[in-house]
PDB file of C-alpha atoms in Angstrom:
ATOM      1  CA  UNK E 195       0.000   0.000   0.000  1.00 45.00           C
ATOM      2  CA  UNK E 196       1.301   3.450  -0.864  1.00 50.00           C
ATOM      3  CA  UNK E 197       2.135   5.528   2.214  1.00 52.00           C
ATOM      4  CA  UNK E 198       0.743   9.003   2.839  1.00 48.00           C
ATOM      5  CA  UNK E 199       4.180  10.708   2.470  1.00 54.00           C
ATOM      6  CA  UNK E 200       4.621   9.041  -0.919  1.00 50.00           C
ATOM      7  CA  UNK E 201       1.179  10.212  -2.055  1.00 46.00           C
ATOM      8  CA  UNK E 202       1.962  13.758  -0.929  1.00 48.00           C
ATOM      9  CA  UNK E 203       5.354  13.668  -2.635  1.00 53.00           C
ATOM     10  CA  UNK E 204       3.616  12.799  -5.904  1.00 49.00           C
ATOM     11  CA  UNK E 205       0.808  15.358  -5.553  1.00 50.00           C
ATOM     12  CA  UNK E 206       3.140  18.192  -4.533  1.00 53.00           C
ATOM     13  CA  UNK E 207       4.884  17.968  -7.885  1.00 58.00           C
ATOM     14  CA  UNK E 208       1.623  18.432  -9.795  1.00 60.00           C
ATOM     15  CA  UNK E 209       1.153  22.068 -10.932  1.00 61.00           C
ATOM     16  CA  UNK E 210      -2.633  21.882 -10.571  1.00 73.00           C
ATOM     17  CA  UNK E 211      -2.309  21.225  -6.835  1.00 78.00           C
ATOM     18  CA  UNK E 212      -0.801  24.628  -6.021  1.00 79.00           C
ATOM     19  CA  UNK E 213      -3.052  26.526  -8.388  1.00 80.00           C
ATOM     20  CA  UNK E 214      -6.036  24.909  -6.688  1.00 83.00           C
ATOM     21  CA  UNK E 215      -4.565  25.579  -3.248  1.00 85.00           C
ATOM     22  CA  UNK E 216      -4.149  29.261  -4.118  1.00 85.00           C
ATOM     23  CA  UNK E 217      -7.745  29.597  -5.308  1.00 86.00           C
ATOM     24  CA  UNK E 218      -9.133  27.696  -2.313  1.00 88.00           C
ATOM     25  CA  UNK E 219      -7.095  29.833   0.107  1.00 89.00           C
ATOM     26  CA  UNK E 220      -8.473  33.005  -1.457  1.00 88.00           C
ATOM     27  CA  UNK E 221     -12.052  31.682  -1.353  1.00 90.00           C
ATOM     28  CA  UNK E 222     -11.577  30.999   2.365  1.00 92.00           C
ATOM     29  CA  UNK E 223     -10.105  34.489   2.831  1.00 88.00           C
ATOM     30  CA  UNK E 224     -12.992  36.099   0.987  1.00 89.00           C
ATOM     31  CA  UNK E 225     -15.523  34.116   3.039  1.00 91.00           C
ATOM     32  CA  UNK E 226     -13.797  35.216   6.249  1.00 90.00           C
ATOM     33  CA  UNK E 227     -13.864  38.834   5.051  1.00 87.00           C
ATOM     34  CA  UNK E 228     -17.592  38.645   4.338  1.00 88.00           C
ATOM     35  CA  UNK E 229     -18.273  36.946   7.667  1.00 90.00           C
ATOM     36  CA  UNK E 230     -16.469  39.800   9.433  1.00 87.00           C
ATOM     37  CA  UNK E 231     -18.818  42.278   7.702  1.00 83.00           C
ATOM     38  CA  UNK E 232     -15.994  43.843   5.726  1.00 78.00           C
ATOM     39  CA  UNK E 233     -13.516  44.318   8.569  1.00 80.00           C
ATOM     40  CA  UNK E 234     -10.345  45.597   6.827  1.00 76.00           C
ATOM     41  CA  UNK E 235      -8.142  43.622   9.223  1.00 79.00           C
ATOM     42  CA  UNK E 236      -9.611  40.402   7.802  1.00 84.00           C
ATOM     43  CA  UNK E 237      -8.175  41.122   4.378  1.00 82.00           C
ATOM     44  CA  UNK E 238      -8.792  38.243   1.918  1.00 86.00           C
ATOM     45  CA  UNK E 239      -5.251  38.423   0.546  1.00 82.00           C
ATOM     46  CA  UNK E 240      -3.752  38.416   4.049  1.00 83.00           C
ATOM     47  CA  UNK E 241      -5.871  35.425   5.085  1.00 88.00           C
ATOM     48  CA  UNK E 242      -5.028  33.519   1.893  1.00 88.00           C
ATOM     49  CA  UNK E 243      -1.328  34.314   2.215  1.00 84.00           C
ATOM     50  CA  UNK E 244      -1.302  33.110   5.836  1.00 88.00           C
ATOM     51  CA  UNK E 245      -3.018  29.863   4.906  1.00 91.00           C
ATOM     52  CA  UNK E 246      -0.611  29.170   2.040  1.00 88.00           C
ATOM     53  CA  UNK E 247       2.423  30.056   4.167  1.00 88.00           C
ATOM     54  CA  UNK E 248       1.334  27.583   6.843  1.00 91.00           C
ATOM     55  CA  UNK E 249       0.700  24.872   4.226  1.00 88.00           C
ATOM     56  CA  UNK E 250       4.067  25.412   2.526  1.00 86.00           C
ATOM     57  CA  UNK E 251       5.887  25.462   5.853  1.00 88.00           C
ATOM     58  CA  UNK E 252       4.034  22.425   7.190  1.00 85.00           C
ATOM     59  CA  UNK E 253       4.727  20.376   4.052  1.00 82.00           C
ATOM     60  CA  UNK E 254       8.316  21.648   3.598  1.00 82.00           C
ATOM     61  CA  UNK E 255       7.441  22.685   0.056  1.00 80.00           C
ATOM     62  CA  UNK E 256      10.008  24.993  -1.608  1.00 80.00           C
ATOM     63  CA  UNK E 257       8.631  28.281  -2.902  1.00 75.00           C
ATOM     64  CA  UNK E 258       9.878  27.457  -6.398  1.00 77.00           C
ATOM     65  CA  UNK E 259       7.742  24.325  -6.453  1.00 77.00           C
ATOM     66  CA  UNK E 260       4.709  26.310  -5.356  1.00 78.00           C
ATOM     67  CA  UNK E 261       5.333  29.074  -7.884  1.00 76.00           C
ATOM     68  CA  UNK E 262       5.646  26.632 -10.776  1.00 75.00           C
ATOM     69  CA  UNK E 263       2.129  25.477 -10.000  1.00 71.00           C
ATOM     70  CA  UNK E 264       0.553  28.847  -9.222  1.00 71.00           C
ATOM     71  CA  UNK E 265       2.309  30.935 -11.873  1.00 72.00           C
ATOM     72  CA  UNK E 266      -0.881  31.159 -13.954  1.00 71.00           C
ATOM     73  CA  UNK E 267      -2.228  33.525 -11.287  1.00 72.00           C
ATOM     74  CA  UNK E 268       0.966  35.536 -11.602  1.00 67.00           C
ATOM     75  CA  UNK E 269       0.507  35.638 -15.377  1.00 70.00           C
ATOM     76  CA  UNK E 270      -2.968  37.138 -14.938  1.00 72.00           C
ATOM     77  CA  UNK E 271      -1.457  40.119 -13.104  1.00 68.00           C
ATOM     78  CA  UNK E 272      -0.280  41.453 -16.460  1.00 68.00           C
ATOM     79  CA  UNK E 273      -3.724  41.628 -18.119  1.00 75.00           C
ATOM     80  CA  UNK E 274      -5.205  42.911 -14.853  1.00 69.00           C
ATOM     81  CA  UNK E 275      -2.717  45.788 -14.859  1.00 66.00           C
ATOM     82  CA  UNK E 276      -3.498  46.638 -18.484  1.00 70.00           C
ATOM     83  CA  UNK E 277      -7.209  46.592 -17.624  1.00 71.00           C
ATOM     84  CA  UNK E 278      -6.605  49.644 -15.428  1.00 66.00           C
ATOM     85  CA  UNK E 279      -7.055  51.655 -18.619  1.00 68.00           C
ATOM     86  CA  UNK E 280     -10.793  51.011 -18.138  1.00 72.00           C
ATOM     87  CA  UNK E 281     -11.283  53.146 -14.994  1.00 68.00           C
ATOM     88  CA  UNK E 282      -9.049  55.829 -16.482  1.00 68.00           C
ATOM     89  CA  UNK E 283     -11.150  56.048 -19.641  1.00 74.00           C
ATOM     90  CA  UNK E 284     -14.476  55.908 -17.770  1.00 75.00           C
ATOM     91  CA  UNK E 285     -13.478  58.769 -15.490  1.00 72.00           C
ATOM     92  CA  UNK E 286     -11.613  60.837 -18.068  1.00 75.00           C
ATOM     93  CA  UNK E 287     -13.933  63.796 -17.576  1.00 76.00           C
ATOM     94  CA  UNK E 288     -13.211  63.797 -13.827  1.00 74.00           C
ATOM     95  CA  UNK E 289      -9.480  63.464 -14.484  1.00 74.00           C
ATOM     96  CA  UNK E 290      -9.466  66.494 -16.784  1.00 79.00           C
ATOM     97  CA  UNK E 291     -11.057  68.651 -14.079  1.00 81.00           C
ATOM     98  CA  UNK E 292      -8.581  67.591 -11.400  1.00 81.00           C
ATOM     99  CA  UNK E 293      -5.522  66.956 -13.560  1.00 82.00           C
ATOM    100  CA  UNK E 294      -3.143  69.461 -11.910  1.00 87.00           C
ATOM    101  CA  UNK E 295      -3.865  68.389  -8.295  1.00 88.00           C
ATOM    102  CA  UNK E 296      -3.631  64.731  -9.334  1.00 88.00           C
ATOM    103  CA  UNK E 297      -0.270  65.194 -11.024  1.00 90.00           C
ATOM    104  CA  UNK E 298       1.040  67.050  -7.974  1.00 92.00           C
ATOM    105  CA  UNK E 299      -0.189  64.315  -5.637  1.00 91.00           C
ATOM    106  CA  UNK E 300       1.235  61.661  -7.935  1.00 92.00           C
ATOM    107  CA  UNK E 301       4.743  63.137  -7.987  1.00 93.00           C
ATOM    108  CA  UNK E 302       4.815  63.802  -4.235  1.00 93.00           C
ATOM    109  CA  UNK E 303       3.339  60.398  -3.396  1.00 92.00           C
ATOM    110  CA  UNK E 304       5.610  58.439  -5.707  1.00 93.00           C
ATOM    111  CA  UNK E 305       8.823  60.174  -4.657  1.00 93.00           C
ATOM    112  CA  UNK E 306       7.889  59.955  -0.972  1.00 93.00           C
ATOM    113  CA  UNK E 307       7.064  56.237  -1.227  1.00 91.00           C
ATOM    114  CA  UNK E 308      10.442  55.467  -2.765  1.00 93.00           C
ATOM    115  CA  UNK E 309      12.628  57.863  -0.793  1.00 93.00           C
ATOM    116  CA  UNK E 310      11.226  57.168   2.682  1.00 92.00           C
ATOM    117  CA  UNK E 311      11.455  53.393   2.202  1.00 92.00           C
ATOM    118  CA  UNK E 312      15.067  53.657   1.032  1.00 93.00           C
ATOM    119  CA  UNK E 313      15.997  56.082   3.805  1.00 94.00           C
ATOM    120  CA  UNK E 314      14.532  53.875   6.548  1.00 93.00           C
ATOM    121  CA  UNK E 315      16.100  50.727   5.076  1.00 92.00           C
ATOM    122  CA  UNK E 316      19.503  52.376   4.721  1.00 91.00           C
ATOM    123  CA  UNK E 317      19.308  53.649   8.290  1.00 91.00           C
ATOM    124  CA  UNK E 318      18.739  50.038   9.385  1.00 91.00           C
ATOM    125  CA  UNK E 319      21.833  48.882   7.516  1.00 89.00           C
ATOM    126  CA  UNK E 320      20.224  47.530   4.340  1.00 88.00           C
ATOM    127  CA  UNK E 321      22.346  47.929   1.221  1.00 87.00           C
ATOM    128  CA  UNK E 322      23.094  46.528  -2.229  1.00 87.00           C
ATOM    129  CA  UNK E 323      20.544  44.321  -3.962  1.00 90.00           C
ATOM    130  CA  UNK E 324      18.277  44.311  -0.914  1.00 91.00           C
ATOM    131  CA  UNK E 325      18.078  48.113  -0.979  1.00 91.00           C
ATOM    132  CA  UNK E 326      17.286  48.121  -4.696  1.00 92.00           C
ATOM    133  CA  UNK E 327      14.507  45.599  -4.056  1.00 92.00           C
ATOM    134  CA  UNK E 328      12.699  48.037  -1.781  1.00 92.00           C
ATOM    135  CA  UNK E 329      12.419  50.979  -4.189  1.00 92.00           C
ATOM    136  CA  UNK E 330       9.382  49.825  -6.223  1.00 91.00           C
ATOM    137  CA  UNK E 331       7.386  48.342  -3.315  1.00 91.00           C
ATOM    138  CA  UNK E 332       4.412  50.705  -3.817  1.00 89.00           C
ATOM    139  CA  UNK E 333       3.762  49.706  -7.440  1.00 88.00           C
ATOM    140  CA  UNK E 334       1.732  46.780  -8.727  1.00 83.00           C
ATOM    141  CA  UNK E 335       3.572  43.438  -8.701  1.00 81.00           C
ATOM    142  CA  UNK E 336       4.320  42.914 -12.430  1.00 79.00           C
ATOM    143  CA  UNK E 337       5.771  46.420 -12.741  1.00 85.00           C
ATOM    144  CA  UNK E 338       7.584  46.249  -9.391  1.00 88.00           C
ATOM    145  CA  UNK E 339       9.292  42.977 -10.315  1.00 87.00           C
ATOM    146  CA  UNK E 340      10.411  44.413 -13.654  1.00 87.00           C
ATOM    147  CA  UNK E 341      11.771  47.560 -11.979  1.00 90.00           C
ATOM    148  CA  UNK E 342      13.543  45.469  -9.348  1.00 91.00           C
ATOM    149  CA  UNK E 343      15.283  43.390 -12.019  1.00 89.00           C
ATOM    150  CA  UNK E 344      16.333  46.558 -13.845  1.00 89.00           C
ATOM    151  CA  UNK E 345      17.792  48.021 -10.650  1.00 91.00           C
ATOM    152  CA  UNK E 346      19.679  44.823  -9.787  1.00 90.00           C
ATOM    153  CA  UNK E 347      17.327  43.918  -6.948  1.00 89.00           C
ATOM    154  CA  UNK E 348      15.827  40.618  -5.855  1.00 89.00           C
ATOM    155  CA  UNK E 349      12.429  40.102  -7.552  1.00 86.00           C
ATOM    156  CA  UNK E 350      11.229  37.593  -4.954  1.00 84.00           C
ATOM    157  CA  UNK E 351      11.951  40.027  -2.117  1.00 88.00           C
ATOM    158  CA  UNK E 352      10.285  42.820  -4.064  1.00 90.00           C
ATOM    159  CA  UNK E 353       7.158  40.709  -4.585  1.00 85.00           C
ATOM    160  CA  UNK E 354       6.927  40.029  -0.844  1.00 85.00           C
ATOM    161  CA  UNK E 355       7.336  43.727  -0.035  1.00 90.00           C
ATOM    162  CA  UNK E 356       4.707  44.670  -2.612  1.00 90.00           C
ATOM    163  CA  UNK E 357       2.188  42.324  -0.996  1.00 86.00           C
ATOM    164  CA  UNK E 358       3.048  43.579   2.491  1.00 88.00           C
ATOM    165  CA  UNK E 359       2.707  47.208   1.388  1.00 91.00           C
ATOM    166  CA  UNK E 360      -0.658  46.541  -0.235  1.00 89.00           C
ATOM    167  CA  UNK E 361      -2.052  44.708   2.782  1.00 88.00           C
ATOM    168  CA  UNK E 362      -0.951  47.420   5.217  1.00 89.00           C
ATOM    169  CA  UNK E 363      -2.462  50.076   2.967  1.00 88.00           C
ATOM    170  CA  UNK E 364      -5.747  48.188   2.606  1.00 87.00           C
ATOM    171  CA  UNK E 365      -6.044  47.709   6.366  1.00 86.00           C
ATOM    172  CA  UNK E 366      -5.307  51.274   7.478  1.00 88.00           C
ATOM    173  CA  UNK E 367      -6.668  53.357   4.579  1.00 86.00           C
ATOM    174  CA  UNK E 368     -10.283  53.713   5.744  1.00 85.00           C
ATOM    175  CA  UNK E 369      -9.621  54.516   9.430  1.00 88.00           C
ATOM    176  CA  UNK E 370      -6.729  56.803   8.449  1.00 89.00           C
ATOM    177  CA  UNK E 371      -8.768  58.778   5.909  1.00 89.00           C
ATOM    178  CA  UNK E 372     -11.627  59.057   8.397  1.00 89.00           C
ATOM    179  CA  UNK E 373      -9.239  60.295  11.087  1.00 90.00           C
ATOM    180  CA  UNK E 374      -7.849  62.900   8.674  1.00 90.00           C
ATOM    181  CA  UNK E 375     -11.434  63.878   7.759  1.00 91.00           C
ATOM    182  CA  UNK E 376     -10.830  63.446   4.053  1.00 89.00           C
ATOM    183  CA  UNK E 377     -14.310  63.123   2.531  1.00 89.00           C
ATOM    184  CA  UNK E 378     -13.599  63.437  -1.182  1.00 89.00           C
ATOM    185  CA  UNK E 379     -13.786  59.902  -2.611  1.00 90.00           C
ATOM    186  CA  UNK E 380     -11.563  60.907  -5.509  1.00 89.00           C
ATOM    187  CA  UNK E 381      -8.770  61.992  -3.163  1.00 89.00           C
ATOM    188  CA  UNK E 382      -9.187  58.949  -0.915  1.00 91.00           C
ATOM    189  CA  UNK E 383      -9.075  56.543  -3.825  1.00 90.00           C
ATOM    190  CA  UNK E 384      -6.191  58.199  -5.624  1.00 92.00           C
ATOM    191  CA  UNK E 385      -4.093  58.242  -2.457  1.00 92.00           C
ATOM    192  CA  UNK E 386      -4.544  54.535  -1.757  1.00 92.00           C
ATOM    193  CA  UNK E 387      -3.904  53.633  -5.401  1.00 91.00           C
ATOM    194  CA  UNK E 388      -0.591  55.496  -5.395  1.00 92.00           C
ATOM    195  CA  UNK E 389       0.554  54.060  -2.080  1.00 89.00           C
ATOM    196  CA  UNK E 390      -0.944  50.564  -1.944  1.00 89.00           C
ATOM    197  CA  UNK E 391      -1.409  49.502  -5.607  1.00 85.00           C
ATOM    198  CA  UNK E 392      -3.779  46.617  -6.437  1.00 84.00           C
ATOM    199  CA  UNK E 393      -4.632  45.359  -2.953  1.00 86.00           C
ATOM    200  CA  UNK E 394      -5.410  48.896  -1.822  1.00 87.00           C
ATOM    201  CA  UNK E 395      -7.428  49.476  -5.001  1.00 86.00           C
ATOM    202  CA  UNK E 396      -9.503  46.367  -4.332  1.00 83.00           C
ATOM    203  CA  UNK E 397     -10.244  47.698  -0.852  1.00 84.00           C
ATOM    204  CA  UNK E 398     -11.201  51.091  -2.290  1.00 86.00           C
ATOM    205  CA  UNK E 399     -13.742  49.452  -4.615  1.00 83.00           C
ATOM    206  CA  UNK E 400     -15.268  47.691  -1.606  1.00 82.00           C
ATOM    207  CA  UNK E 401     -15.798  51.032   0.109  1.00 84.00           C
ATOM    208  CA  UNK E 402     -16.895  53.266  -2.773  1.00 85.00           C
ATOM    209  CA  UNK E 403     -17.030  52.899  -6.564  1.00 81.00           C
ATOM    210  CA  UNK E 404     -15.615  56.366  -7.253  1.00 83.00           C
ATOM    211  CA  UNK E 405     -12.783  55.763  -4.801  1.00 87.00           C
ATOM    212  CA  UNK E 406     -12.034  52.472  -6.511  1.00 85.00           C
ATOM    213  CA  UNK E 407     -11.940  54.067  -9.959  1.00 83.00           C
ATOM    214  CA  UNK E 408      -9.524  56.773  -8.833  1.00 88.00           C
ATOM    215  CA  UNK E 409      -7.446  54.199  -6.961  1.00 89.00           C
ATOM    216  CA  UNK E 410      -7.057  52.310 -10.239  1.00 85.00           C
ATOM    217  CA  UNK E 411      -5.969  55.528 -11.955  1.00 86.00           C
ATOM    218  CA  UNK E 412      -3.470  56.299  -9.195  1.00 89.00           C
ATOM    219  CA  UNK E 413      -2.119  52.766  -9.292  1.00 88.00           C
ATOM    220  CA  UNK E 414      -1.545  52.853 -13.049  1.00 84.00           C
ATOM    221  CA  UNK E 415       0.031  56.313 -13.112  1.00 87.00           C
ATOM    222  CA  UNK E 416       2.257  55.526 -10.132  1.00 91.00           C
ATOM    223  CA  UNK E 417       3.540  52.381 -11.838  1.00 88.00           C
ATOM    224  CA  UNK E 418       4.540  54.440 -14.850  1.00 87.00           C
ATOM    225  CA  UNK E 419       6.167  57.233 -12.853  1.00 92.00           C
ATOM    226  CA  UNK E 420       8.001  54.854 -10.510  1.00 92.00           C
ATOM    227  CA  UNK E 421       9.509  53.031 -13.484  1.00 90.00           C
ATOM    228  CA  UNK E 422      10.892  56.359 -14.688  1.00 92.00           C
ATOM    229  CA  UNK E 423      12.182  57.871 -11.442  1.00 93.00           C
ATOM    230  CA  UNK E 424      13.156  54.854  -9.287  1.00 92.00           C
ATOM    231  CA  UNK E 425      16.680  54.552 -10.792  1.00 91.00           C
ATOM    232  CA  UNK E 426      17.391  58.226 -10.108  1.00 92.00           C
ATOM    233  CA  UNK E 427      16.044  58.200  -6.552  1.00 91.00           C
ATOM    234  CA  UNK E 428      17.942  54.981  -5.787  1.00 90.00           C
ATOM    235  CA  UNK E 429      21.189  56.515  -7.087  1.00 90.00           C
ATOM    236  CA  UNK E 430      20.955  59.119  -4.314  1.00 88.00           C
ATOM    237  CA  UNK E 431      21.234  56.372  -1.707  1.00 84.00           C
ATOM    238  CA  UNK E 432      24.084  54.360  -3.247  1.00 75.00           C
TER     239      UNK E 432
END
């Protein structure tokens, strides 16, 4: 009779296993989020990531093995990023009216996100490839990984930092904006899109449709600007 470890060893090498595990983990995370009545702390991505981390650790599965199975989800990040053109086009009339303030917020937000992260990391003794990996952490994953590779960083580390940044942004955005008494949904959405990319944008859509649309715009524009300025900002810290 085949032993349980042998069965697991066979199944763990099958790509479909980890794709299925990823989808199931997210379904559980989404169910937990709904059960909590939309509590931002119970973020679906955070719950799914925790579940997968425990499974990978408990089964001693290398990340590379997991990624080979779940890379189809990673592939879909590209089309999802391109689809951000939709919210931009739909809200073009709003963008025209607020173009100057948006551009100002974009430049300040993008530069601040890069510079503060690098400054804090450098103060803690981070340098070299690890420092370069931090620079694009506020952009969406496909763009951040590409920027990290261009800067000589570690794409895997960048991907982890991108997820962490997005989760933190999604959790604190609503209470922070309420505390600051920012009522304009356009400003709230744009701010979270610039600082917390896709995960923050998903949270913005859960709160308000206009906020979600402007978060998508901020996310797309920040990805473009970060790709242009990250090498120059990083050079100031090397």
